Amino acid sequence: MDSSKKSALAARRQFLLDSARMAGGVGMLGLGVGLYAKQAKALPPAAIRPPGAGTEQDFLGACIRCGMCVRDCPYNILFLAKPEQPIATGTPYFVSRTGPCEMCEDIPCVKACPTGALDHKLTDIAKSRMGLAVLIDKETCLNFLGLRCDVCYRVCPLIDKAITLELRHNERTGKHTIFEPVVHSDQCTGCGKCEKGCVLEVAAIKVYPVKLAKGELGQHYRIGWEEKQKAGGSLVAPEVEHQYNMPEGMRYEHGKGLSSGPAPTPGAGVDSLQVPNPGRNAAPAGNIPQNIPGGGLSSRMTDDAPR
Amino acid sequence: MSENMHTKSLHTKRWGQEAVEAKGWWLAHKWLVLRRASQLGILAAFLAGPWFGLWLVKGNLNYSLTLNTLPLADPFILLQSLVTGHVPEKLAIIGVAIVVGFYLLVGGRVYCSWVCPVNLVTDAADSLRDRLGIKGGAHVSRHARYWILALTLLLAGITGTLAWELVNPVSMLHRGLIFGIGAAWMVVLAVFVLDLFVMHRGWCGHLCPVGACYGLIGKASPLRVVATKREACNDCMDCFAVCPEPLVIKAPLKDGAKGVGPVILASECTNCGRCIDVCSKDVFSFGSRFNNAASMAGVAQATPK
């Protein structure tokens, strides 16, 4: 009886020991793989995911590394990452500088994906966000040097939408215009054609994963002029209207410059919330309502005005 | 001198030699040859596209599309993906259903011995290990694979990514052969070295979670190896020596007297059929799990002892 009790104890002891040994060994393996997996979540800047890939975190859970997208890409731009590359092993990517996405209208790579790691809801390639082009080096960009290279702008599949040329004075020559290529994130698909097209030895415009390329406003930030437009009028007291001391018969208006004619009527001018440099986002200057919170200019002259 | 030669010849006697003498080369290698044909044929079908532009099969063992119609998907990787919280599209679900259905019937680990390319590597390591007379090595429980299987799912849940795929030699080798191997050959070499020097049948027989998953799928599969003529066994031990999972053989072959049926029911059995080949007495054959009564002959023979 006593010996059977002893052997049962020994068996239990052995079982606990075996379990602990197994848990320890497998736990070490898990720790190693887990830490490696954490590192592998960081996508290097030059590797761009195919269209419809979503965030890297989601993609690495959804992509089963089958390579169907690679096979169905008619331009053979996609590759599966090898273990020695700093991209999660077996996942698809392309490199803009050597082979950008040709933006097929039927998006065969997305259709080929069996898991939806490339989102099947993406049916308009212009809505894909593979990455975001950034004109990263203004010191070497030929357009910034005052030349008319324009190649990135010309090769952009969404010319005049994803890349526009913004004109400004060339201070160096004093008589020419600089045609600055500007990327608009609300249109850029990250196809990489601009980076591929850039004529420099090393491209001045590059496509990065959106997470690396895009800034983000604080959640609580509000763009004053957008809020004003939404509300249909200023939400804060207008600034003191700028007075220009002009010769008789001359007037100056922001944006329009100098002209001859009577001075503008007070209150019809623009307040400081107006875009300083009217471009794509320029909103027409509306009339400033007089019953604004804070009481407007006259009441702010006194100390008892609400602030 | 002659004694020395005698022991040497004993030492170099390899499994299946008796079977070759008794049945001839073909019958002593039939299932092995068929198995290699299956493994290499499947690999060739995958390689015909990238090598010769003949697109019979696209993709790899994780997911493939045959003749642009038949989807096949690996249940283990999709299970991991599901654990990360991603629900796959229709084609992958159909692919998994077909694959699971197939292995439910033929035995889950048929994947290991008839499909998986790593089997070629570990079989080569085992063969070399035998030729070089390497014995012993690390002792790890054959249950380790189930722990590792649980670990891979846990990792998928914690990291939200298919963490095991970063190191999985099975998908790495197959993908590598088709899409470019890169440094994955080092991982495959590590598996080879493990099986050759560190552990007998280390990877496929102890650690691989892919095999563990397929084993669980095939737990109730009807197609099994049966020790049909177990009373003819002459204890030559060739089947034990050649079997990648020798633990599965013992009871069905030897415990007839205890009322154990002749069917190898253990889900670890890979249905490779090598035991059928190497047995000079033709004890084993493929059969069904439902014919598992401990035969009267076996019991009657055993009782007087």
GROMACS .gro file of N, CA and C in nm, chain B residues 68-163:
model
  288
  375ASN      N    1  -0.643   2.652  -6.284
  375ASN     CA    2  -0.728   2.769  -6.265
  375ASN      C    3  -0.868   2.739  -6.212
  376THR      N    4  -0.887   2.616  -6.157
  376THR     CA    5  -1.021   2.584  -6.107
  376THR      C    6  -1.020   2.525  -5.966
  377LEU      N    7  -0.925   2.436  -5.938
  377LEU     CA    8  -0.929   2.363  -5.811
  377LEU      C    9  -0.847   2.434  -5.703
  378PRO      N   10  -0.914   2.495  -5.605
  378PRO     CA   11  -0.838   2.557  -5.496
  378PRO      C   12  -0.805   2.456  -5.388
  379LEU      N   13  -0.681   2.461  -5.338
  379LEU     CA   14  -0.639   2.376  -5.226
  379LEU      C   15  -0.568   2.465  -5.125
  380ALA      N   16  -0.606   2.455  -4.999
  380ALA     CA   17  -0.544   2.542  -4.899
  380ALA      C   18  -0.504   2.462  -4.777
  381ASP      N   19  -0.395   2.507  -4.716
  381ASP     CA   20  -0.341   2.438  -4.599
  381ASP      C   21  -0.421   2.476  -4.473
  382PRO      N   22  -0.480   2.377  -4.405
  382PRO     CA   23  -0.563   2.410  -4.289
  382PRO      C   24  -0.484   2.472  -4.174
  383PHE      N   25  -0.357   2.432  -4.160
  383PHE     CA   26  -0.277   2.482  -4.048
  383PHE      C   27  -0.254   2.632  -4.058
  384ILE      N   28  -0.218   2.679  -4.178
  384ILE     CA   29  -0.190   2.823  -4.191
  384ILE      C   30  -0.319   2.904  -4.183
  385LEU      N   31  -0.428   2.849  -4.236
  385LEU     CA   32  -0.553   2.924  -4.229
  385LEU      C   33  -0.608   2.927  -4.086
  386LEU      N   34  -0.579   2.822  -4.010
  386LEU     CA   35  -0.617   2.823  -3.870
  386LEU      C   36  -0.542   2.933  -3.796
  387GLN      N   37  -0.412   2.945  -3.824
  387GLN     CA   38  -0.334   3.053  -3.762
  387GLN      C   39  -0.391   3.189  -3.801
  388SER      N   40  -0.423   3.203  -3.930
  388SER     CA   41  -0.476   3.331  -3.979
  388SER      C   42  -0.608   3.363  -3.908
  389LEU      N   43  -0.689   3.260  -3.889
  389LEU     CA   44  -0.818   3.277  -3.822
  389LEU      C   45  -0.797   3.325  -3.678
  390VAL      N   46  -0.694   3.269  -3.613
  390VAL     CA   47  -0.665   3.308  -3.475
  390VAL      C   48  -0.623   3.455  -3.466
  391THR      N   49  -0.557   3.506  -3.571
  391THR     CA   50  -0.521   3.648  -3.568
  391THR      C   51  -0.644   3.738  -3.586
  392GLY      N   52  -0.757   3.677  -3.621
  392GLY     CA   53  -0.880   3.754  -3.634
  392GLY      C   54  -0.920   3.783  -3.776
  393HIS      N   55  -0.853   3.717  -3.873
  393HIS     CA   56  -0.889   3.743  -4.013
  393HIS      C   57  -0.972   3.628  -4.069
  394VAL      N   58  -1.084   3.661  -4.131
  394VAL     CA   59  -1.168   3.560  -4.195
  394VAL      C   60  -1.137   3.560  -4.344
  395PRO      N   61  -1.095   3.445  -4.400
  395PRO     CA   62  -1.052   3.442  -4.539
  395PRO      C   63  -1.168   3.453  -4.638
  396GLU      N   64  -1.133   3.476  -4.764
  396GLU     CA   65  -1.231   3.481  -4.872
  396GLU      C   66  -1.276   3.339  -4.907
  397LYS      N   67  -1.377   3.333  -4.994
  397LYS     CA   68  -1.443   3.206  -5.028
  397LYS      C   69  -1.347   3.099  -5.081
  398LEU      N   70  -1.258   3.139  -5.174
  398LEU     CA   71  -1.172   3.039  -5.239
  398LEU      C   72  -1.086   2.964  -5.138
  399ALA      N   73  -1.033   3.036  -5.041
  399ALA     CA   74  -0.949   2.972  -4.939
  399ALA      C   75  -1.032   2.877  -4.854
  400ILE      N   76  -1.155   2.914  -4.825
  400ILE     CA   77  -1.242   2.829  -4.741
  400ILE      C   78  -1.276   2.700  -4.817
  401ILE      N   79  -1.307   2.713  -4.945
  401ILE     CA   80  -1.334   2.594  -5.027
  401ILE      C   81  -1.210   2.506  -5.032
  402GLY      N   82  -1.093   2.572  -5.051
  402GLY     CA   83  -0.967   2.499  -5.058
  402GLY      C   84  -0.940   2.419  -4.932
  403VAL      N   85  -0.965   2.480  -4.817
  403VAL     CA   86  -0.944   2.410  -4.689
  403VAL      C   87  -1.041   2.294  -4.677
  404ALA      N   88  -1.166   2.315  -4.715
  404ALA     CA   89  -1.267   2.209  -4.703
  404ALA      C   90  -1.226   2.087  -4.785
  405ILE      N   91  -1.176   2.110  -4.907
  405ILE     CA   92  -1.135   1.998  -4.993
  405ILE      C   93  -1.017   1.924  -4.929
  406VAL      N   94  -0.919   2.001  -4.883
  406VAL     CA   95  -0.798   1.939  -4.826
  406VAL      C   96  -0.831   1.860  -4.699
  407VAL      N   97  -0.909   1.922  -4.610
  407VAL     CA   98  -0.946   1.853  -4.486
  407VAL      C   99  -1.026   1.727  -4.517
  408GLY      N  100  -1.120   1.737  -4.611
  408GLY     CA  101  -1.200   1.622  -4.650
  408GLY      C  102  -1.113   1.508  -4.701
  409PHE      N  103  -1.015   1.542  -4.784
  409PHE     CA  104  -0.927   1.441  -4.842
  409PHE      C  105  -0.846   1.369  -4.733
  410TYR      N  106  -0.786   1.448  -4.643
  410TYR     CA  107  -0.701   1.385  -4.541
  410TYR      C  108  -0.781   1.316  -4.431
  411LEU      N  109  -0.907   1.355  -4.414
  411LEU     CA  110  -0.995   1.281  -4.323
  411LEU      C  111  -1.009   1.138  -4.372
  412LEU      N  112  -1.009   1.122  -4.503
  412LEU     CA  113  -1.027   0.989  -4.562
  412LEU      C  114  -0.898   0.908  -4.565
  413VAL      N  115  -0.790   0.969  -4.616
  413VAL     CA  116  -0.669   0.889  -4.642
  413VAL      C  117  -0.570   0.889  -4.526
  414GLY      N  118  -0.597   0.969  -4.423
  414GLY     CA  119  -0.502   0.978  -4.312
  414GLY      C  120  -0.427   1.108  -4.321
  415GLY      N  121  -0.431   1.186  -4.213
  415GLY     CA  122  -0.376   1.323  -4.217
  415GLY      C  123  -0.230   1.327  -4.254
  416ARG      N  124  -0.154   1.232  -4.199
  416ARG     CA  125  -0.010   1.244  -4.219
  416ARG      C  126   0.035   1.186  -4.353
  417VAL      N  127  -0.061   1.150  -4.437
  417VAL     CA  128  -0.028   1.122  -4.577
  417VAL      C  129   0.035   1.247  -4.638
  418TYR      N  130  -0.007   1.364  -4.586
  418TYR     CA  131   0.056   1.489  -4.629
  418TYR      C  132   0.207   1.482  -4.605
  419CYS      N  133   0.245   1.434  -4.487
  419CYS     CA  134   0.387   1.432  -4.450
  419CYS      C  135   0.468   1.340  -4.542
  420SER      N  136   0.414   1.221  -4.568
  420SER     CA  137   0.496   1.123  -4.637
  420SER      C  138   0.477   1.122  -4.790
  421TRP      N  139   0.367   1.178  -4.837
  421TRP     CA  140   0.340   1.172  -4.981
  421TRP      C  141   0.346   1.308  -5.049
  422VAL      N  142   0.345   1.416  -4.973
  422VAL     CA  143   0.339   1.549  -5.033
  422VAL      C  144   0.456   1.638  -4.989
  423CYS      N  145   0.478   1.646  -4.859
  423CYS     CA  146   0.570   1.746  -4.802
  423CYS      C  147   0.713   1.728  -4.855
  424PRO      N  148   0.775   1.837  -4.905
  424PRO     CA  149   0.911   1.827  -4.957
  424PRO      C  150   1.016   1.806  -4.848
  425VAL      N  151   0.983   1.845  -4.723
  425VAL     CA  152   1.082   1.829  -4.615
  425VAL      C  153   1.105   1.680  -4.587
  426ASN      N  154   1.005   1.596  -4.618
  426ASN     CA  155   1.021   1.452  -4.598
  426ASN      C  156   1.140   1.397  -4.676
  427LEU      N  157   1.162   1.452  -4.797
  427LEU     CA  158   1.278   1.410  -4.876
  427LEU      C  159   1.407   1.441  -4.801
  428VAL      N  160   1.410   1.555  -4.735
  428VAL     CA  161   1.529   1.598  -4.661
  428VAL      C  162   1.551   1.509  -4.538
  429THR      N  163   1.443   1.488  -4.461
  429THR     CA  164   1.460   1.413  -4.336
  429THR      C  165   1.480   1.265  -4.363
  430ASP      N  166   1.419   1.212  -4.470
  430ASP     CA  167   1.444   1.072  -4.507
  430ASP      C  168   1.591   1.054  -4.548
  431ALA      N  169   1.643   1.154  -4.620
  431ALA     CA  170   1.784   1.147  -4.660
  431ALA      C  171   1.874   1.150  -4.537
  432ALA      N  172   1.838   1.238  -4.440
  432ALA     CA  173   1.917   1.247  -4.317
  432ALA      C  174   1.913   1.114  -4.243
  433ASP      N  175   1.793   1.053  -4.238
  433ASP     CA  176   1.778   0.928  -4.164
  433ASP      C  177   1.857   0.816  -4.231
  434SER      N  178   1.854   0.813  -4.363
  434SER     CA  179   1.927   0.712  -4.437
  434SER      C  180   2.078   0.726  -4.414
  435LEU      N  181   2.126   0.849  -4.419
  435LEU     CA  182   2.268   0.874  -4.397
  435LEU      C  183   2.308   0.840  -4.253
  436ARG      N  184   2.219   0.875  -4.160
  436ARG     CA  185   2.241   0.844  -4.019
  436ARG      C  186   2.259   0.693  -3.999
  437ASP      N  187   2.177   0.617  -4.069
  437ASP     CA  188   2.186   0.471  -4.059
  437ASP      C  189   2.315   0.421  -4.121
  438ARG      N  190   2.349   0.474  -4.239
  438ARG     CA  191   2.471   0.430  -4.308
  438ARG      C  192   2.596   0.464  -4.228
  439LEU      N  193   2.595   0.581  -4.164
  439LEU     CA  194   2.712   0.622  -4.085
  439LEU      C  195   2.712   0.558  -3.947
  440GLY      N  196   2.602   0.487  -3.915
  440GLY     CA  197   2.595   0.421  -3.785
  440GLY      C  198   2.586   0.517  -3.668
  441ILE      N  199   2.525   0.635  -3.691
  441ILE     CA  200   2.510   0.732  -3.582
  441ILE      C  201   2.395   0.687  -3.492
  442LYS      N  202   2.426   0.680  -3.362
  442LYS     CA  203   2.324   0.633  -3.269
  442LYS      C  204   2.301   0.739  -3.162
  443GLY      N  205   2.189   0.726  -3.095
  443GLY     CA  206   2.161   0.813  -2.980
  443GLY      C  207   2.133   0.956  -3.019
  444GLY      N  208   2.141   1.046  -2.922
  444GLY     CA  209   2.112   1.186  -2.947
  444GLY      C  210   2.016   1.240  -2.843
  445ALA      N  211   1.966   1.361  -2.870
  445ALA     CA  212   1.879   1.426  -2.773
  445ALA      C  213   1.747   1.350  -2.758
  446HIS      N  214   1.698   1.344  -2.637
  446HIS     CA  215   1.569   1.281  -2.613
  446HIS      C  216   1.463   1.387  -2.589
  447VAL      N  217   1.370   1.394  -2.681
  447VAL     CA  218   1.259   1.488  -2.668
  447VAL      C  219   1.133   1.407  -2.690
  448SER      N  220   1.031   1.433  -2.613
  448SER     CA  221   0.907   1.359  -2.628
  448SER      C  222   0.847   1.381  -2.765
  449ARG      N  223   0.787   1.276  -2.820
  449ARG     CA  224   0.719   1.291  -2.949
  449ARG      C  225   0.592   1.375  -2.936
  450HIS      N  226   0.555   1.407  -2.810
  450HIS     CA  227   0.440   1.495  -2.792
  450HIS      C  228   0.478   1.642  -2.810
  451ALA      N  229   0.609   1.669  -2.821
  451ALA     CA  230   0.653   1.808  -2.831
  451ALA      C  231   0.583   1.881  -2.945
  452ARG      N  232   0.556   1.810  -3.056
  452ARG     CA  233   0.493   1.873  -3.173
  452ARG      C  234   0.356   1.932  -3.140
  453TYR      N  235   0.283   1.864  -3.049
  453TYR     CA  236   0.150   1.917  -3.015
  453TYR      C  237   0.163   2.043  -2.930
  454TRP      N  238   0.266   2.045  -2.845
  454TRP     CA  239   0.293   2.166  -2.768
  454TRP      C  240   0.331   2.279  -2.862
  455ILE      N  241   0.415   2.246  -2.961
  455ILE     CA  242   0.459   2.349  -3.056
  455ILE      C  243   0.340   2.396  -3.140
  456LEU      N  244   0.251   2.302  -3.176
  456LEU     CA  245   0.131   2.340  -3.249
  456LEU      C  246   0.049   2.441  -3.168
  457ALA      N  247   0.032   2.411  -3.039
  457ALA     CA  248  -0.041   2.504  -2.953
  457ALA      C  249   0.032   2.637  -2.946
  458LEU      N  250   0.164   2.630  -2.939
  458LEU     CA  251   0.245   2.752  -2.932
  458LEU      C  252   0.226   2.840  -3.057
  459THR      N  253   0.225   2.777  -3.175
  459THR     CA  254   0.211   2.857  -3.298
  459THR      C  255   0.078   2.932  -3.299
  460LEU      N  256  -0.027   2.865  -3.249
  460LEU     CA  257  -0.158   2.931  -3.246
  460LEU      C  258  -0.159   3.043  -3.142
  461LEU      N  259  -0.093   3.016  -3.029
  461LEU     CA  260  -0.083   3.118  -2.924
  461LEU      C  261  -0.008   3.240  -2.978
  462LEU      N  262   0.102   3.215  -3.049
  462LEU     CA  263   0.182   3.325  -3.105
  462LEU      C  264   0.100   3.405  -3.206
  463ALA      N  265   0.021   3.334  -3.287
  463ALA     CA  266  -0.063   3.404  -3.385
  463ALA      C  267  -0.161   3.495  -3.312
  464GLY      N  268  -0.216   3.444  -3.202
  464GLY     CA  269  -0.312   3.524  -3.126
  464GLY      C  270  -0.246   3.644  -3.060
  465ILE      N  271  -0.128   3.623  -3.001
  465ILE     CA  272  -0.062   3.732  -2.927
  465ILE      C  273  -0.008   3.838  -3.023
  466THR      N  274   0.063   3.794  -3.128
  466THR     CA  275   0.127   3.892  -3.217
  466THR      C  276   0.031   3.945  -3.324
  467GLY      N  277  -0.078   3.873  -3.349
  467GLY     CA  278  -0.170   3.915  -3.454
  467GLY      C  279  -0.112   3.892  -3.593
  468THR      N  280  -0.002   3.817  -3.601
  468THR     CA  281   0.059   3.786  -3.731
  468THR      C  282   0.085   3.635  -3.739
  469LEU      N  283   0.115   3.589  -3.859
  469LEU     CA  284   0.146   3.447  -3.874
  469LEU      C  285   0.292   3.425  -3.837
  470ALA      N  286   0.319   3.432  -3.706
  470ALA     CA  287   0.458   3.433  -3.658
  470ALA      C  288   0.533   3.306  -3.700
   0.00000   0.00000   0.00000
